[in-house]
mmCIF file with all atom_site columns, C-alpha atoms in Angstrom:
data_model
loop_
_atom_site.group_PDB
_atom_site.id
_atom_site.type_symbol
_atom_site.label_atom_id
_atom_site.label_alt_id
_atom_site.label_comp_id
_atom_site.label_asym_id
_atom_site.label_entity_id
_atom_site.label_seq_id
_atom_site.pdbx_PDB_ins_code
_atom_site.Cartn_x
_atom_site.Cartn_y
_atom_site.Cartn_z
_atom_site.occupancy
_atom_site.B_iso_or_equiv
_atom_site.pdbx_formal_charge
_atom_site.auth_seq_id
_atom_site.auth_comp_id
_atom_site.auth_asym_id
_atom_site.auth_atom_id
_atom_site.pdbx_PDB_model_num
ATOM 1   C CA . UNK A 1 1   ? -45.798 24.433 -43.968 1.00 0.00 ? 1   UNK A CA 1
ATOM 2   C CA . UNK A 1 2   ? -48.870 25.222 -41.747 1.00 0.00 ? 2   UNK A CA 1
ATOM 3   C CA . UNK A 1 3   ? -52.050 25.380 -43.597 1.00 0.00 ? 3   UNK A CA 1
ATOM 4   C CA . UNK A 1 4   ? -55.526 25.260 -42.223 1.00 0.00 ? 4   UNK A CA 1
ATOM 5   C CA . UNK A 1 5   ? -58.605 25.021 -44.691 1.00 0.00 ? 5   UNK A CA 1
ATOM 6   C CA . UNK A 1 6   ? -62.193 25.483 -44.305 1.00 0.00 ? 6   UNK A CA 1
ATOM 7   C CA . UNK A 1 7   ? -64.577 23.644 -46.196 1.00 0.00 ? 7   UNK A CA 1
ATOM 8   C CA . UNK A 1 8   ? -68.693 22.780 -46.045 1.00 0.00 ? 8   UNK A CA 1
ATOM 9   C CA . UNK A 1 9   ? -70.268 26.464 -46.796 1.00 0.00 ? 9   UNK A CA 1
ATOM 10  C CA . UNK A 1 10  ? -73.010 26.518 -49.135 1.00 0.00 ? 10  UNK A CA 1
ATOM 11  C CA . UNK A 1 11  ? -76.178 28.043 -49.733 1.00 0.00 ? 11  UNK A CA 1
ATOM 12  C CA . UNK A 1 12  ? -78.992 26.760 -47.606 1.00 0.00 ? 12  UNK A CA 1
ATOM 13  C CA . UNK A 1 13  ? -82.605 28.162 -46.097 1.00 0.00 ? 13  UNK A CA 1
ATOM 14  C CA . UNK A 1 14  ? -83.590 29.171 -43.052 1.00 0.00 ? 14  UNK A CA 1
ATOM 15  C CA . UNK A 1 15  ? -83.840 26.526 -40.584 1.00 0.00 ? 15  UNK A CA 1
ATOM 16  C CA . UNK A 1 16  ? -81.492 24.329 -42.708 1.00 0.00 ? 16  UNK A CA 1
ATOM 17  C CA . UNK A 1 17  ? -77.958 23.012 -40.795 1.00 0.00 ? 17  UNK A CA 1
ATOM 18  C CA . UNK A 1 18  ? -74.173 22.866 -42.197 1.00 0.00 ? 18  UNK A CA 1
ATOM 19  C CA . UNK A 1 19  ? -70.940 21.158 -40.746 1.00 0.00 ? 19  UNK A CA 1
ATOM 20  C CA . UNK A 1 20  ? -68.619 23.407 -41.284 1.00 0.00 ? 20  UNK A CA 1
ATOM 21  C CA . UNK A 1 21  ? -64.767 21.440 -41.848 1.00 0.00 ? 21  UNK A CA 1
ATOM 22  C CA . UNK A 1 22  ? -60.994 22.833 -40.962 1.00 0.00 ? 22  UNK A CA 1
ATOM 23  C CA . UNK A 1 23  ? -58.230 20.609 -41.924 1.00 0.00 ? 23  UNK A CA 1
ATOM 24  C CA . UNK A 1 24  ? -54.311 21.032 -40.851 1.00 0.00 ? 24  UNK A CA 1
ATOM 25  C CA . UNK A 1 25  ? -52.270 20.208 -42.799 1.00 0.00 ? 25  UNK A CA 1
ATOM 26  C CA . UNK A 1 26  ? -49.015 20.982 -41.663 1.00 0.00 ? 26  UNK A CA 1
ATOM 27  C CA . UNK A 1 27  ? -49.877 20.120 -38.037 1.00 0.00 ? 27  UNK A CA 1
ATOM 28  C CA . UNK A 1 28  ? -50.952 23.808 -36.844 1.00 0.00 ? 28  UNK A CA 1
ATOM 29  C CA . UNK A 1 29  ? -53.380 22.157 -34.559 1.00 0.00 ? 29  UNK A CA 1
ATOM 30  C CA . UNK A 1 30  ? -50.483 20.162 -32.180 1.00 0.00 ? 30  UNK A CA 1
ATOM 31  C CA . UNK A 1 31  ? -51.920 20.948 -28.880 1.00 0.00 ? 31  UNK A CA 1
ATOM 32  C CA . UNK A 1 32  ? -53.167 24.002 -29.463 1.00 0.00 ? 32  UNK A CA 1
ATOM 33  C CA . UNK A 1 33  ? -57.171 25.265 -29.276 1.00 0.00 ? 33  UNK A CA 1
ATOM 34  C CA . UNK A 1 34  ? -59.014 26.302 -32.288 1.00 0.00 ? 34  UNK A CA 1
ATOM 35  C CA . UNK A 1 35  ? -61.561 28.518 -33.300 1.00 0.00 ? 35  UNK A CA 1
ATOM 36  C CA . UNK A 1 36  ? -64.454 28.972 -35.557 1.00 0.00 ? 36  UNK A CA 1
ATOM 37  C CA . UNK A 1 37  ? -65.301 33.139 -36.385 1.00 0.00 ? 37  UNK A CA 1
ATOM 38  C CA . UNK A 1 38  ? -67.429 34.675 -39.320 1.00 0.00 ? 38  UNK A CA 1
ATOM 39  C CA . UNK A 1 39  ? -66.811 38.321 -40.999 1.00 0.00 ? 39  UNK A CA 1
ATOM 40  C CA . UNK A 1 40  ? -69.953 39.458 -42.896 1.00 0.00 ? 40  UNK A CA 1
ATOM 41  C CA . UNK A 1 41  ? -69.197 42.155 -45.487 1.00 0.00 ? 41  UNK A CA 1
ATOM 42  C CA . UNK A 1 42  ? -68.207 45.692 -43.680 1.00 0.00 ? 42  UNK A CA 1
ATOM 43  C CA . UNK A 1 43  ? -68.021 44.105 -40.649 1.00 0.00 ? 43  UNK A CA 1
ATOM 44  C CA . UNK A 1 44  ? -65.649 42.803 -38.028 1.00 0.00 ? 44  UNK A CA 1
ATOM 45  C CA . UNK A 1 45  ? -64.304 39.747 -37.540 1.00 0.00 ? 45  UNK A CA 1
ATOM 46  C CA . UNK A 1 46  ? -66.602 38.193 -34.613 1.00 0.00 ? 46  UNK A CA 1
ATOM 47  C CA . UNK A 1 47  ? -65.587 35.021 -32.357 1.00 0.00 ? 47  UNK A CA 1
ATOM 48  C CA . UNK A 1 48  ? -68.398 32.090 -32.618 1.00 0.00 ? 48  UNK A CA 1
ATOM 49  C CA . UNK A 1 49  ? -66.767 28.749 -30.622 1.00 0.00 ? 49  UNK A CA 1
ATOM 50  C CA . UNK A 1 50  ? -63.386 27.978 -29.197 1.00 0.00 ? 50  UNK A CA 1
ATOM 51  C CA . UNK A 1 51  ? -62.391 24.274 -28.380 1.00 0.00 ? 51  UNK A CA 1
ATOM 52  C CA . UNK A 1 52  ? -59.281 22.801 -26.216 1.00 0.00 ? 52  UNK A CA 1
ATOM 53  C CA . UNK A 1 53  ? -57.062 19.843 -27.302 1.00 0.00 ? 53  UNK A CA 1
ATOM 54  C CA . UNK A 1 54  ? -59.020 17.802 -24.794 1.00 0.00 ? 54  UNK A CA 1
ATOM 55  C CA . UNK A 1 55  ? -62.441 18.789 -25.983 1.00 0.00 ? 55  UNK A CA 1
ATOM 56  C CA . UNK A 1 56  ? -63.097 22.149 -23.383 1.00 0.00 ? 56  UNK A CA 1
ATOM 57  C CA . UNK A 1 57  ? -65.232 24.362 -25.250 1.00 0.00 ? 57  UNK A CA 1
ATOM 58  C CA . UNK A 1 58  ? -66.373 27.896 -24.954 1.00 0.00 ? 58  UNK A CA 1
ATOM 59  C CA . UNK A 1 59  ? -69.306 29.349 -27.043 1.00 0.00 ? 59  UNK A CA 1
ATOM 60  C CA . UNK A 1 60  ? -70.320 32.976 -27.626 1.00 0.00 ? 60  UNK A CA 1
ATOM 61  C CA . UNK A 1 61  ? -73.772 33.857 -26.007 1.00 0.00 ? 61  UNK A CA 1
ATOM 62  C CA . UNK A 1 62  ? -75.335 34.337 -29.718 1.00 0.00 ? 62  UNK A CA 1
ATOM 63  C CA . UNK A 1 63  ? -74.503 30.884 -30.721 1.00 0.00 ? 63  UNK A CA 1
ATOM 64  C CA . UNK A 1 64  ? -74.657 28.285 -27.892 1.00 0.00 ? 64  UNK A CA 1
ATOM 65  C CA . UNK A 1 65  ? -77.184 25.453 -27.938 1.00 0.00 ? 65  UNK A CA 1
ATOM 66  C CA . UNK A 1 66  ? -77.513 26.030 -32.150 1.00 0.00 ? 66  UNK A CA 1
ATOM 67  C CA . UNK A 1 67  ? -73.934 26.046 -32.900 1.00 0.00 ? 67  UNK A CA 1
ATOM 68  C CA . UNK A 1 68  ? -71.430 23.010 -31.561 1.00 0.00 ? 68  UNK A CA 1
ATOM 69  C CA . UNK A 1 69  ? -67.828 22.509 -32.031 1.00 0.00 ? 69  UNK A CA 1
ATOM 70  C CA . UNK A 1 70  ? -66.090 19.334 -32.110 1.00 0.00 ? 70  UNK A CA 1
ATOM 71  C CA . UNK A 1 71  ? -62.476 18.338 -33.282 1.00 0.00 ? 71  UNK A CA 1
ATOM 72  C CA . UNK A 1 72  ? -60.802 14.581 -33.907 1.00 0.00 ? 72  UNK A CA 1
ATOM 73  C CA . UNK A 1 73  ? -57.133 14.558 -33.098 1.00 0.00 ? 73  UNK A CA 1
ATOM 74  C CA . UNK A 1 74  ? -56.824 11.987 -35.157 1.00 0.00 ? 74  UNK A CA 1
ATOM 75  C CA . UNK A 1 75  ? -58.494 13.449 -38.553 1.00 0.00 ? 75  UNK A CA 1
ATOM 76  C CA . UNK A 1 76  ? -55.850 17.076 -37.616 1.00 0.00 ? 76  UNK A CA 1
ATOM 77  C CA . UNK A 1 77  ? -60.121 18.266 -38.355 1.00 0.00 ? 77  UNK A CA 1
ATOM 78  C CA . UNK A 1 78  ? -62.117 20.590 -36.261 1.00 0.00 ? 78  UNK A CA 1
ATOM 79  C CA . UNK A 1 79  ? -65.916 20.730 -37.081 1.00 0.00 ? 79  UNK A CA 1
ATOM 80  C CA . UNK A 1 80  ? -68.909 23.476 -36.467 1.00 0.00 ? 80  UNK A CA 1
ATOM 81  C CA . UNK A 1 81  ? -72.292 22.164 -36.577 1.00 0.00 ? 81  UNK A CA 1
ATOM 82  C CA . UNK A 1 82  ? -74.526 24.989 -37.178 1.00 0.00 ? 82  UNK A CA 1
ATOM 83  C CA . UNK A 1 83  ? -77.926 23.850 -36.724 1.00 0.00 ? 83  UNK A CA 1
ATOM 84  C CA . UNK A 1 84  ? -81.135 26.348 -37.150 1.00 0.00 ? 84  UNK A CA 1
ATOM 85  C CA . UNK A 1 85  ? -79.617 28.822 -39.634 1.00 0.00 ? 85  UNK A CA 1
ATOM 86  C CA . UNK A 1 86  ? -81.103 31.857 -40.282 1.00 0.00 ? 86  UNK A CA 1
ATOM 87  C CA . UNK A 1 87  ? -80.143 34.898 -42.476 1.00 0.00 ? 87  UNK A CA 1
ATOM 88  C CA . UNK A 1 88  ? -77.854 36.830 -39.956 1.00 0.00 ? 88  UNK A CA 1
ATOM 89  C CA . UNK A 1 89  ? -75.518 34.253 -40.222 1.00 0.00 ? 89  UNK A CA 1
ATOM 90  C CA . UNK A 1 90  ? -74.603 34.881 -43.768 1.00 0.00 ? 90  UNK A CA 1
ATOM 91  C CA . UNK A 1 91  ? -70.762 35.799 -43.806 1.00 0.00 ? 91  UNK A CA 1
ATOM 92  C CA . UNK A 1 92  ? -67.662 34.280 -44.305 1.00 0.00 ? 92  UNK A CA 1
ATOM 93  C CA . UNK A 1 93  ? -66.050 31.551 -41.954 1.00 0.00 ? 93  UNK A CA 1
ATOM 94  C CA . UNK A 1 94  ? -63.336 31.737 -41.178 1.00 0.00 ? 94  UNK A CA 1
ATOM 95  C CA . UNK A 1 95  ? -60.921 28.932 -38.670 1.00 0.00 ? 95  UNK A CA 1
ATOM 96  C CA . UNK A 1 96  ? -58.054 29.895 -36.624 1.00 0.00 ? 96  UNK A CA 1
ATOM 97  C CA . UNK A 1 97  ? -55.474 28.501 -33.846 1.00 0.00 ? 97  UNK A CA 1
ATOM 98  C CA . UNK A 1 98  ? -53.676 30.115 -31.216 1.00 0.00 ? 98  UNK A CA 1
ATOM 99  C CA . UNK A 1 99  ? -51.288 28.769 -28.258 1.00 0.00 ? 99  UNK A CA 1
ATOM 100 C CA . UNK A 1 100 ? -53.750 31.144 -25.851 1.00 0.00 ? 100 UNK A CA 1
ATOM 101 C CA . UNK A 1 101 ? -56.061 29.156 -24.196 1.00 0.00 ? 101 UNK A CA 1
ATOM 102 C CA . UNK A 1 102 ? -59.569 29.276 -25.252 1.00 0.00 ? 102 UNK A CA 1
ATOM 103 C CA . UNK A 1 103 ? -59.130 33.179 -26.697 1.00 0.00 ? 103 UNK A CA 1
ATOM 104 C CA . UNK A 1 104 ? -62.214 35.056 -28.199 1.00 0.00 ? 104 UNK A CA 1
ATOM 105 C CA . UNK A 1 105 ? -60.345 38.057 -29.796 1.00 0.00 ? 105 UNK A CA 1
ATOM 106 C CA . UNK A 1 106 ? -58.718 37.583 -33.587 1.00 0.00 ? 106 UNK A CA 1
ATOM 107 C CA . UNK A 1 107 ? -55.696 39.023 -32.533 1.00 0.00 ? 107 UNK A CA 1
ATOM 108 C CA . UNK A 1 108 ? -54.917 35.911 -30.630 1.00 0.00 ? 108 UNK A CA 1
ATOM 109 C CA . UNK A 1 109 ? -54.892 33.763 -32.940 1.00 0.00 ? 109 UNK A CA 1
ATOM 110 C CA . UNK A 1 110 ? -51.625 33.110 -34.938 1.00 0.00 ? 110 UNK A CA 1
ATOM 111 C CA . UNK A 1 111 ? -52.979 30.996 -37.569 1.00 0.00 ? 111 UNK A CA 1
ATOM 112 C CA . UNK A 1 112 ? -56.104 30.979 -40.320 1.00 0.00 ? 112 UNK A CA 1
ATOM 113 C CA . UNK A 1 113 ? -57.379 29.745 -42.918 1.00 0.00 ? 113 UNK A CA 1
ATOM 114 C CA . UNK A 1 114 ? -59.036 31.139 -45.937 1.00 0.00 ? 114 UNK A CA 1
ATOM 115 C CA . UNK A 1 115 ? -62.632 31.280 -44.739 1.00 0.00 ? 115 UNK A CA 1
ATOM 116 C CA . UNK A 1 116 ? -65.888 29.160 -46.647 1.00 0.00 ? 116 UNK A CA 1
ATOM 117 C CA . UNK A 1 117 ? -68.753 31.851 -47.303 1.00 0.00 ? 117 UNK A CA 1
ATOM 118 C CA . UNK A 1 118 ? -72.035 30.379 -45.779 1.00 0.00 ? 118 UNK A CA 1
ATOM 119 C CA . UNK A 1 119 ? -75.207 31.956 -47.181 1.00 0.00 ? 119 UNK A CA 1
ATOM 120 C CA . UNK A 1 120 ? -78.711 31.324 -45.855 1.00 0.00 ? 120 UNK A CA 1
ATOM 121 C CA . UNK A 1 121 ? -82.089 32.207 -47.976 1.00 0.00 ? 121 UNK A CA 1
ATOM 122 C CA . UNK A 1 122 ? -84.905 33.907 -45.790 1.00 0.00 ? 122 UNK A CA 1
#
């Protein structure tokens, strides 16, 4: 049975930092990438950080330099730092894996978990 799970949200202030957590645990990761998106309410579901079995990452514009993604094979964990939070990035986190490469669209992605809502006080 593949099942990822996110874990780490909370509610924090502005400027605060969270590492967010996604576990397999029915070895979804394999050799597959993984990515880290957030849906705040009404809105789509918008790509954050991707990251490679060997550690090749790819960040979106909006989030690169405060946000970093990490993964041990070991652990079958991937891991977003989110450092410098501010109220826009309120929403529900959601991670996902996909046999695409380092894909930025939902639609590639074959697996998810069941998000961790992150809320930041301005």
């Amino acid at each position: 049975q593949v099942q990822l799970v996110e874990s780490g949200g909370g509610l924090v202030q502005a400027g605060d930092s969270l590492r967010l957590s996604c576990t397999d645990s029915g070895r979804a990761f394999s050799d597959d990438a993984v990515g880290w998106f957030r849906q705040a309410p009404g809105k789509e579901r918008n790509f954050l950080a991707t990251i490679g079995y060997t550690g090749k990452t790819y960040y979106a514009a909006s989030v690169e330099g405060r946000f970093t993604i990490s993964r041990d094979n070991a652990k079958n964990t991937v891991y977003l730092q989110m450092n410098s939070l501010r109220s826009e990035d309120t929403a529900v986190y959601y991670c996902g894996v996909t046999n695409r490469g380092l894909a930025t669209q939902p639609y590639q992605y074959h697996v998810w978990g069941q998000g961790t809502q992150v809320t930041v006080s301005s």
